[in-house]
Coordinates of C-alpha atoms and ligand atoms in Angstrom, one line a residue:
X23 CA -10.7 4.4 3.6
X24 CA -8.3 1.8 5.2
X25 CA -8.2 -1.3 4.3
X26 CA -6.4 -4.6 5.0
X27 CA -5.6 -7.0 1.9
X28 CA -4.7 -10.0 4.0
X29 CA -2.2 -12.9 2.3
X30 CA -0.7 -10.8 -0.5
X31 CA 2.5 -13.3 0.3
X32 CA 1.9 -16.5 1.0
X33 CA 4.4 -17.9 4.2
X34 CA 6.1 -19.3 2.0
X35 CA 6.7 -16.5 -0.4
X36 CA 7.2 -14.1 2.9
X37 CA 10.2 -16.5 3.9
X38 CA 11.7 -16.4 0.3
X39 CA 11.6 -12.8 0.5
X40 CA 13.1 -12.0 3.6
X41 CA 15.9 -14.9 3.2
X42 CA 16.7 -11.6 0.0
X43 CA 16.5 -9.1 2.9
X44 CA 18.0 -10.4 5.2
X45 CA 21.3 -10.9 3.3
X46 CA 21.0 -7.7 1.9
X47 CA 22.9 -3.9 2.3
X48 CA 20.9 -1.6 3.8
X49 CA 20.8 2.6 3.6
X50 CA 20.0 5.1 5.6
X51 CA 16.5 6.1 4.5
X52 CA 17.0 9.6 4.9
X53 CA 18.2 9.2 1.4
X54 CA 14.5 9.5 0.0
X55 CA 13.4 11.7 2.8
X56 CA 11.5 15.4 1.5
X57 CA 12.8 18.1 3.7
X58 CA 10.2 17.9 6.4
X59 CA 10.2 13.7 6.7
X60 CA 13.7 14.2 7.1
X61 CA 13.7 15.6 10.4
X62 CA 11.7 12.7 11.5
X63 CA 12.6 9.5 9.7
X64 CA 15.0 7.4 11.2
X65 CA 15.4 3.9 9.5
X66 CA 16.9 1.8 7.0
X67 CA 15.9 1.4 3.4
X68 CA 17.4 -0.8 0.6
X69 CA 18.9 1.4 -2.4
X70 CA 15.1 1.8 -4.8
X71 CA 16.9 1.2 -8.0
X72 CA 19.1 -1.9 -6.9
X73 CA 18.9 -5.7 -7.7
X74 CA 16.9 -6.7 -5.0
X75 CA 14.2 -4.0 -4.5
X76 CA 13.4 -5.0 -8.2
X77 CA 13.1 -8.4 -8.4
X78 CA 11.3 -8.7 -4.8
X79 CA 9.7 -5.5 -6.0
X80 CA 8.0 -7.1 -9.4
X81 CA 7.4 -10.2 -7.5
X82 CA 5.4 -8.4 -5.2
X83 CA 3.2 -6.4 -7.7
X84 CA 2.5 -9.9 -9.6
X85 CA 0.8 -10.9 -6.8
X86 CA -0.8 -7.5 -5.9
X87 CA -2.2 -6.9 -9.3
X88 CA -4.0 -10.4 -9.1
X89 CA -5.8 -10.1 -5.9
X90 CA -8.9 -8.9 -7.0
X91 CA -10.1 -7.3 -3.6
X92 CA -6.8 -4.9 -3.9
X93 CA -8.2 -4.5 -7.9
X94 CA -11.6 -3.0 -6.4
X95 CA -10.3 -0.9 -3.7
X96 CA -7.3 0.5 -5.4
X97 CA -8.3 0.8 -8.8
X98 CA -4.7 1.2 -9.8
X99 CA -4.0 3.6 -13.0
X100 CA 0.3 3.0 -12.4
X101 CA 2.0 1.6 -9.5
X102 CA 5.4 2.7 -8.1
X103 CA 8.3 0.1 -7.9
X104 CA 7.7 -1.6 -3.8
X105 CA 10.7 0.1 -1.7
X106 CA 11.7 -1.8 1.6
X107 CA 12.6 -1.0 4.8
X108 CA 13.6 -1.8 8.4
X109 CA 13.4 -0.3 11.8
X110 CA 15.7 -1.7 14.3
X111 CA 15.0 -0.5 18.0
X112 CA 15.0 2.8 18.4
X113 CA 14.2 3.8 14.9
X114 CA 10.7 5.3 14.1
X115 CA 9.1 7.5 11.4
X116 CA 7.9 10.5 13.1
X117 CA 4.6 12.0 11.2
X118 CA 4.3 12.9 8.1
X119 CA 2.9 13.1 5.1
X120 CA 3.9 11.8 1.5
X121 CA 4.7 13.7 -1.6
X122 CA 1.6 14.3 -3.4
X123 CA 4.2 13.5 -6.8
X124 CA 6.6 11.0 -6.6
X125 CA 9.4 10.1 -9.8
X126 CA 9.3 6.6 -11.5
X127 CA 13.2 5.7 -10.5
X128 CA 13.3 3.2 -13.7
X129 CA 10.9 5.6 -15.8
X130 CA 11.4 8.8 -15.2
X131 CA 7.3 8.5 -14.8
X132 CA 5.3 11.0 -12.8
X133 CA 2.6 9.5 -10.5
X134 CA 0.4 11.0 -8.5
X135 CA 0.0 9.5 -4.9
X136 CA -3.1 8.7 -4.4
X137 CA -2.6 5.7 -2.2
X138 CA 0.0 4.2 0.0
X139 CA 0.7 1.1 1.2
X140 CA 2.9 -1.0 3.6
X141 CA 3.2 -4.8 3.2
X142 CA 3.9 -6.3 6.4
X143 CA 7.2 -8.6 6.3
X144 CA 7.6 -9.3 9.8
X145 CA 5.4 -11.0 12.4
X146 CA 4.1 -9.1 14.5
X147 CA 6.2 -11.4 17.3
X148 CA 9.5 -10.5 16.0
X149 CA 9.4 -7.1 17.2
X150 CA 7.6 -4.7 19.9
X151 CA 6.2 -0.9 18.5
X152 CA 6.5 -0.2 15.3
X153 CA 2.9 0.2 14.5
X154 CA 1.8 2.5 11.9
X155 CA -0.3 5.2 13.1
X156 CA -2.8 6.6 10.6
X157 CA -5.0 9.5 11.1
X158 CA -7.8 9.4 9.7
X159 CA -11.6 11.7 10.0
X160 CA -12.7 8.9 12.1
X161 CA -9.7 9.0 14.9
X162 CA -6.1 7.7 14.6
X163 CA -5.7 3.6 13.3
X164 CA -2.9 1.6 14.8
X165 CA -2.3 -1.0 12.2
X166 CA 0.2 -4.1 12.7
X167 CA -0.3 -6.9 10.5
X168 CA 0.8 -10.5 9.9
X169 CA 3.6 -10.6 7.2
X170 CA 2.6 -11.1 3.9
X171 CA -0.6 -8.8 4.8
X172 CA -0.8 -5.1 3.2
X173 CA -2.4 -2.3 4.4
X174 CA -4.0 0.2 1.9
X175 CA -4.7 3.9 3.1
X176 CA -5.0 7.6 1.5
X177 CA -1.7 9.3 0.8
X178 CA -4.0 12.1 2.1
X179 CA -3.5 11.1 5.6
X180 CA -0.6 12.1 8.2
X181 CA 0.9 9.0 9.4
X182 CA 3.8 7.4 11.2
X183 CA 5.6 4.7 12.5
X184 CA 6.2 4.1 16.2
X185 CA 9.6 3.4 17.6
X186 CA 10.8 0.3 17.6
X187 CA 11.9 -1.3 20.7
X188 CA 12.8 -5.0 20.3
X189 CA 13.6 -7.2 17.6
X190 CA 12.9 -5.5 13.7
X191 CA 10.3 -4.5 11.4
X192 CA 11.2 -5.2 7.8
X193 CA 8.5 -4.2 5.3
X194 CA 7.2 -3.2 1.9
X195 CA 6.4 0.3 1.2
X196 CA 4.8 2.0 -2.0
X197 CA 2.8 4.3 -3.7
X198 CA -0.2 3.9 -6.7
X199 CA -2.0 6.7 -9.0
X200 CA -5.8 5.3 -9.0
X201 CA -7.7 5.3 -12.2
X202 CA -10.4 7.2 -9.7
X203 CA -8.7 10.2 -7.6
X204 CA -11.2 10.7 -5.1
X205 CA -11.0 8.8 -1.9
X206 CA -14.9 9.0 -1.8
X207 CA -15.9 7.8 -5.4
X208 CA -13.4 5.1 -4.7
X209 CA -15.6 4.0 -1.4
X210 CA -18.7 4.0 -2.9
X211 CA -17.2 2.0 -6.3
X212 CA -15.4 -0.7 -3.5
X213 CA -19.1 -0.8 -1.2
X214 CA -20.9 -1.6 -4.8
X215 CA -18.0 -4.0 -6.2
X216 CA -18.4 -5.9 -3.1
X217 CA -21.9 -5.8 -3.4
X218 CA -22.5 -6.7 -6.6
X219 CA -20.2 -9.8 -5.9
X220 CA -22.0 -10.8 -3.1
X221 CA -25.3 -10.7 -5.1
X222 CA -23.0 -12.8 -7.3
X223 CA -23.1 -15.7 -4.9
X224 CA -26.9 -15.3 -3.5
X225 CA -28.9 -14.7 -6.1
X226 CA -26.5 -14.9 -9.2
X227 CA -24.2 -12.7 -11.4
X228 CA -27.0 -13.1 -14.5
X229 CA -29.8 -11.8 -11.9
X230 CA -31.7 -8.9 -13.2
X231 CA -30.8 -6.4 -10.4
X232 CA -27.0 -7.9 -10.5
X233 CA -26.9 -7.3 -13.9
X234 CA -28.2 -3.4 -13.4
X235 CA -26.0 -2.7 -10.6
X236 CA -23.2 -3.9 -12.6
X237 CA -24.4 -1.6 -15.4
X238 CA -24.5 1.1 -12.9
X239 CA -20.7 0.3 -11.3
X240 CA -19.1 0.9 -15.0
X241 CA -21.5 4.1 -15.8
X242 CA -20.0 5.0 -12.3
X243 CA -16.6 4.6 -13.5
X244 CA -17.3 6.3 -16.9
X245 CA -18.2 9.3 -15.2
X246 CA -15.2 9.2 -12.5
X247 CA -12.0 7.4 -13.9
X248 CA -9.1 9.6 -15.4
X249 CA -7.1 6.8 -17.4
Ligands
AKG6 O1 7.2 1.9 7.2 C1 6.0 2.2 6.9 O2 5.0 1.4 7.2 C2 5.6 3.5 6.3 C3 6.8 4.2 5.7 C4 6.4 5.6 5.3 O3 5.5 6.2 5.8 C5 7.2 6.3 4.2 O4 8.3 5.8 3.8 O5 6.7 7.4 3.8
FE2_7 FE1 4.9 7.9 4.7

Protein backbone atom coordinates (compact mmCIF):
# COMPACT_ATOMS: atom_id res chain seq x y z
CA UNK A 1 0.00 0.00 0.00
CA UNK A 2 1.20 3.54 -1.09
CA UNK A 3 -0.03 6.28 0.09
CA UNK A 4 0.34 10.11 -0.07
CA UNK A 5 -0.01 12.24 3.37
CA UNK A 6 -0.41 15.56 1.71
CA UNK A 7 0.68 18.91 3.98
CA UNK A 8 2.81 17.21 6.66
CA UNK A 9 4.72 20.90 6.37
CA UNK A 10 2.92 23.61 6.01
CA UNK A 11 4.67 26.39 3.17
CA UNK A 12 5.62 28.00 5.68
CA UNK A 13 7.25 25.34 7.85
CA UNK A 14 8.78 23.89 4.31
CA UNK A 15 10.54 27.38 3.83
CA UNK A 16 11.89 27.37 7.49
CA UNK A 17 13.23 24.08 6.87
CA UNK A 18 15.04 24.37 3.84
CA UNK A 19 16.42 28.16 4.82
CA UNK A 20 18.39 24.99 7.70
CA UNK A 21 19.27 23.09 4.50
CA UNK A 22 20.18 25.17 2.55
CA UNK A 23 22.98 26.67 4.77
CA UNK A 24 23.91 23.45 5.73
CA UNK A 25 27.26 20.85 5.13
CA UNK A 26 26.35 18.17 3.20
CA UNK A 27 28.06 14.30 2.87
CA UNK A 28 28.36 11.92 0.54
CA UNK A 29 25.58 9.48 1.27
CA UNK A 30 27.49 6.66 0.43
CA UNK A 31 28.32 6.95 4.13
CA UNK A 32 24.95 5.02 5.09
CA UNK A 33 25.02 2.96 1.97
CA UNK A 34 24.65 -1.32 2.70
CA UNK A 35 27.08 -3.00 0.35
CA UNK A 36 24.73 -3.39 -2.51
CA UNK A 37 23.04 0.38 -2.32
CA UNK A 38 26.39 1.38 -2.57
CA UNK A 39 27.06 0.58 -5.95
CA UNK A 40 24.14 2.60 -6.92
CA UNK A 41 23.55 5.57 -4.64
CA UNK A 42 24.94 8.63 -5.73
CA UNK A 43 23.83 11.79 -3.52
CA UNK A 44 24.22 13.92 -0.70
CA UNK A 45 23.05 13.36 2.81
CA UNK A 46 23.48 15.57 5.94
CA UNK A 47 25.59 13.73 8.81
CA UNK A 48 22.21 11.57 10.75
CA UNK A 49 23.54 12.38 14.24
CA UNK A 50 24.32 16.17 13.66
CA UNK A 51 22.56 19.51 14.84
CA UNK A 52 20.40 19.98 12.12
CA UNK A 53 19.08 16.51 11.06
CA UNK A 54 17.79 16.50 14.82
CA UNK A 55 16.17 19.49 15.34
CA UNK A 56 14.47 19.51 11.63
CA UNK A 57 14.25 15.80 12.39
CA UNK A 58 12.01 16.14 15.71
CA UNK A 59 10.25 18.93 14.13
CA UNK A 60 9.20 16.85 11.54
CA UNK A 61 7.94 13.81 13.63
CA UNK A 62 5.86 16.42 15.81
CA UNK A 63 3.95 17.05 12.98
CA UNK A 64 3.85 13.43 11.60
CA UNK A 65 2.74 11.91 14.75
CA UNK A 66 -0.26 14.35 14.79
CA UNK A 67 -1.74 13.80 11.39
CA UNK A 68 -4.16 11.36 12.09
CA UNK A 69 -4.45 9.87 8.42
CA UNK A 70 -0.44 8.98 8.79
CA UNK A 71 -1.66 7.49 12.56
CA UNK A 72 -4.11 5.05 10.60
CA UNK A 73 -1.98 3.95 7.84
CA UNK A 74 1.21 3.64 9.57
CA UNK A 75 0.30 2.52 12.80
CA UNK A 76 3.73 3.43 14.07
CA UNK A 77 5.31 1.15 17.09
CA UNK A 78 9.01 3.47 16.92
CA UNK A 79 10.08 5.85 14.32
CA UNK A 80 13.69 6.39 13.12
CA UNK A 81 15.25 9.90 13.48
CA UNK A 82 14.17 11.77 9.53
CA UNK A 83 17.64 11.78 7.57
CA UNK A 84 17.83 14.37 4.58
CA UNK A 85 19.12 14.44 1.41
CA UNK A 86 19.83 16.00 -1.94
CA UNK A 87 20.31 15.10 -5.49
CA UNK A 88 22.03 17.60 -7.70
CA UNK A 89 21.91 16.76 -11.47
CA UNK A 90 23.34 13.83 -12.27
CA UNK A 91 22.84 12.08 -8.98
CA UNK A 92 20.32 9.25 -8.73
CA UNK A 93 19.65 6.25 -6.44
CA UNK A 94 19.78 3.28 -8.50
CA UNK A 95 17.33 0.30 -7.10
CA UNK A 96 17.33 -1.02 -4.20
CA UNK A 97 16.02 -2.23 -1.32
CA UNK A 98 16.35 -1.14 2.44
CA UNK A 99 17.67 -2.97 5.42
CA UNK A 100 15.06 -4.99 6.86
CA UNK A 101 17.02 -3.71 10.45
CA UNK A 102 18.18 -0.45 10.82
CA UNK A 103 20.25 1.06 14.32
CA UNK A 104 18.62 3.96 16.41
CA UNK A 105 21.92 6.42 15.86
CA UNK A 106 20.86 8.35 19.27
CA UNK A 107 19.62 4.87 20.89
CA UNK A 108 21.37 2.23 19.97
CA UNK A 109 17.52 1.01 19.24
CA UNK A 110 16.80 -1.86 16.83
CA UNK A 111 13.74 -1.25 14.52
CA UNK A 112 12.47 -3.14 12.12
CA UNK A 113 11.65 -1.49 8.68
CA UNK A 114 8.44 -1.94 8.02
CA UNK A 115 7.74 1.30 6.21
CA UNK A 116 9.62 3.96 4.47
CA UNK A 117 9.01 7.26 3.72
CA UNK A 118 10.20 10.35 1.74
CA UNK A 119 8.94 13.87 2.63
CA UNK A 120 9.08 16.02 -0.33
CA UNK A 121 11.15 19.40 0.33
CA UNK A 122 11.29 20.65 -3.05
CA UNK A 123 8.75 21.67 -5.58
CA UNK A 124 8.41 19.75 -7.96
CA UNK A 125 9.38 23.04 -10.29
CA UNK A 126 12.78 23.41 -8.89
CA UNK A 127 14.13 20.44 -10.43
CA UNK A 128 13.53 17.83 -13.56
CA UNK A 129 13.75 13.67 -12.71
CA UNK A 130 14.25 12.77 -9.58
CA UNK A 131 11.06 10.76 -9.17
CA UNK A 132 10.94 7.95 -6.91
CA UNK A 133 10.12 4.80 -8.68
CA UNK A 134 8.38 2.19 -6.55
CA UNK A 135 7.57 -1.27 -7.59
CA UNK A 136 4.95 -2.49 -6.37
CA UNK A 137 2.40 -6.00 -7.23
CA UNK A 138 0.29 -3.66 -9.17
CA UNK A 139 3.21 -2.17 -11.63
CA UNK A 140 5.97 0.45 -10.86
CA UNK A 141 4.57 4.07 -9.13
CA UNK A 142 6.35 7.28 -10.10
CA UNK A 143 5.74 9.52 -7.18
CA UNK A 144 6.79 13.35 -7.13
CA UNK A 145 5.07 15.43 -4.68
CA UNK A 146 4.69 18.98 -3.56
CA UNK A 147 7.08 19.85 -0.68
CA UNK A 148 5.84 19.48 2.60
CA UNK A 149 3.87 16.19 1.12
CA UNK A 150 5.14 12.54 2.28
CA UNK A 151 4.90 9.58 0.69
CA UNK A 152 4.41 6.27 2.73
CA UNK A 153 5.26 2.83 1.00
CA UNK A 154 6.48 -0.82 2.21
CA UNK A 155 10.17 -1.15 3.00
CA UNK A 156 9.29 -4.49 1.18
CA UNK A 157 9.46 -2.89 -2.14
CA UNK A 158 12.57 -2.21 -4.63
CA UNK A 159 12.74 1.30 -5.30
CA UNK A 160 14.74 4.15 -6.71
CA UNK A 161 15.32 7.56 -7.47
CA UNK A 162 15.72 8.80 -11.04
CA UNK A 163 18.63 11.02 -12.07
CA UNK A 164 18.45 14.30 -11.52
CA UNK A 165 18.91 16.60 -14.36
CA UNK A 166 18.19 20.32 -13.49
CA UNK A 167 17.91 22.21 -10.50
CA UNK A 168 17.81 19.84 -6.89
CA UNK A 169 15.83 17.61 -4.92
CA UNK A 170 16.28 18.07 -1.22
CA UNK A 171 14.09 15.73 0.87
CA UNK A 172 13.21 13.81 4.09
CA UNK A 173 13.86 10.22 4.31
CA UNK A 174 13.03 7.60 7.09
CA UNK A 175 12.07 4.48 8.38
CA UNK A 176 9.05 3.27 11.10
CA UNK A 177 8.47 -0.32 12.90
CA UNK A 178 4.45 -0.56 12.73
CA UNK A 179 2.63 -1.81 15.71
CA UNK A 180 1.05 -4.20 12.81
CA UNK A 181 3.81 -5.99 10.60
CA UNK A 182 1.88 -7.09 7.79
CA UNK A 183 1.40 -4.79 4.93
CA UNK A 184 -2.10 -6.55 4.38
CA UNK A 185 -3.57 -6.40 8.05
CA UNK A 186 -2.41 -2.80 7.89
CA UNK A 187 -4.71 -2.27 4.52
CA UNK A 188 -7.66 -3.71 5.72
CA UNK A 189 -7.23 -1.80 9.42
CA UNK A 190 -6.63 1.81 7.16
CA UNK A 191 -9.91 0.71 4.54
CA UNK A 192 -12.01 0.22 8.12
CA UNK A 193 -10.40 3.32 9.94
CA UNK A 194 -11.37 5.32 7.12
CA UNK A 195 -14.60 3.83 7.13
CA UNK A 196 -15.60 3.95 10.31
CA UNK A 197 -14.73 7.78 10.18
CA UNK A 198 -16.73 8.37 7.33
CA UNK A 199 -19.76 6.65 9.05
CA UNK A 200 -18.60 9.16 11.64
CA UNK A 201 -19.78 12.09 9.64
CA UNK A 202 -22.99 10.42 7.89
CA UNK A 203 -24.66 8.68 10.20
CA UNK A 204 -22.64 9.44 13.44
CA UNK A 205 -19.74 8.08 15.62
CA UNK A 206 -22.54 6.85 18.41
CA UNK A 207 -24.53 4.95 15.52
CA UNK A 208 -25.16 1.33 16.28
CA UNK A 209 -23.13 -0.17 13.35
CA UNK A 210 -20.29 2.68 13.93
CA UNK A 211 -20.11 1.76 17.21
CA UNK A 212 -19.67 -2.30 16.14
CA UNK A 213 -17.32 -1.68 13.51
CA UNK A 214 -15.30 0.28 15.86
CA UNK A 215 -15.52 -2.70 18.25
CA UNK A 216 -14.43 -4.82 15.52
CA UNK A 217 -11.27 -2.30 14.31
CA UNK A 218 -9.67 -2.70 18.01
CA UNK A 219 -10.54 -6.74 18.24
CA UNK A 220 -8.71 -6.46 14.78
CA UNK A 221 -5.79 -4.87 16.35
CA UNK A 222 -5.89 -7.16 19.45
CA UNK A 223 -5.44 -10.07 17.35
CA UNK A 224 -2.63 -8.38 14.96
CA UNK A 225 -0.50 -5.64 16.82
CA UNK A 226 2.98 -6.70 18.26
CA UNK A 227 3.63 -3.56 20.80
O1 LIG B 1 15.42 9.94 -1.76
C1 LIG B 1 14.47 9.19 -1.65
O2 LIG B 1 13.29 9.53 -1.92
C2 LIG B 1 14.65 7.76 -1.20
C3 LIG B 1 15.97 7.49 -0.57
C4 LIG B 1 16.19 6.03 -0.38
O3 LIG B 1 15.59 5.21 -1.02
C5 LIG B 1 17.13 5.56 0.65
O4 LIG B 1 17.91 6.38 1.20
O5 LIG B 1 17.15 4.36 0.94
FE1 LIG C 1 15.75 3.28 -0.13
Amino acid sequence: MLITIPAVLSKADVTQVRARLDAADWEDGAKTAGPQSVEVKRNQQLPPTGDTAQTLGQFILQKLTANPLFVSAALPDRILPPMFNKYETAQTFGTHIDNAIRINPLTNERLRTDLSMTLFLSEPSEYDGGELLVEDHYGTQSVKLLAGDLILYPSTSLHEVTPVTRGARVASFFWLQSMIRSDAHRSILFDLDQTIQSLSETIGSNADETVRLTGIYHNLIRTWAET
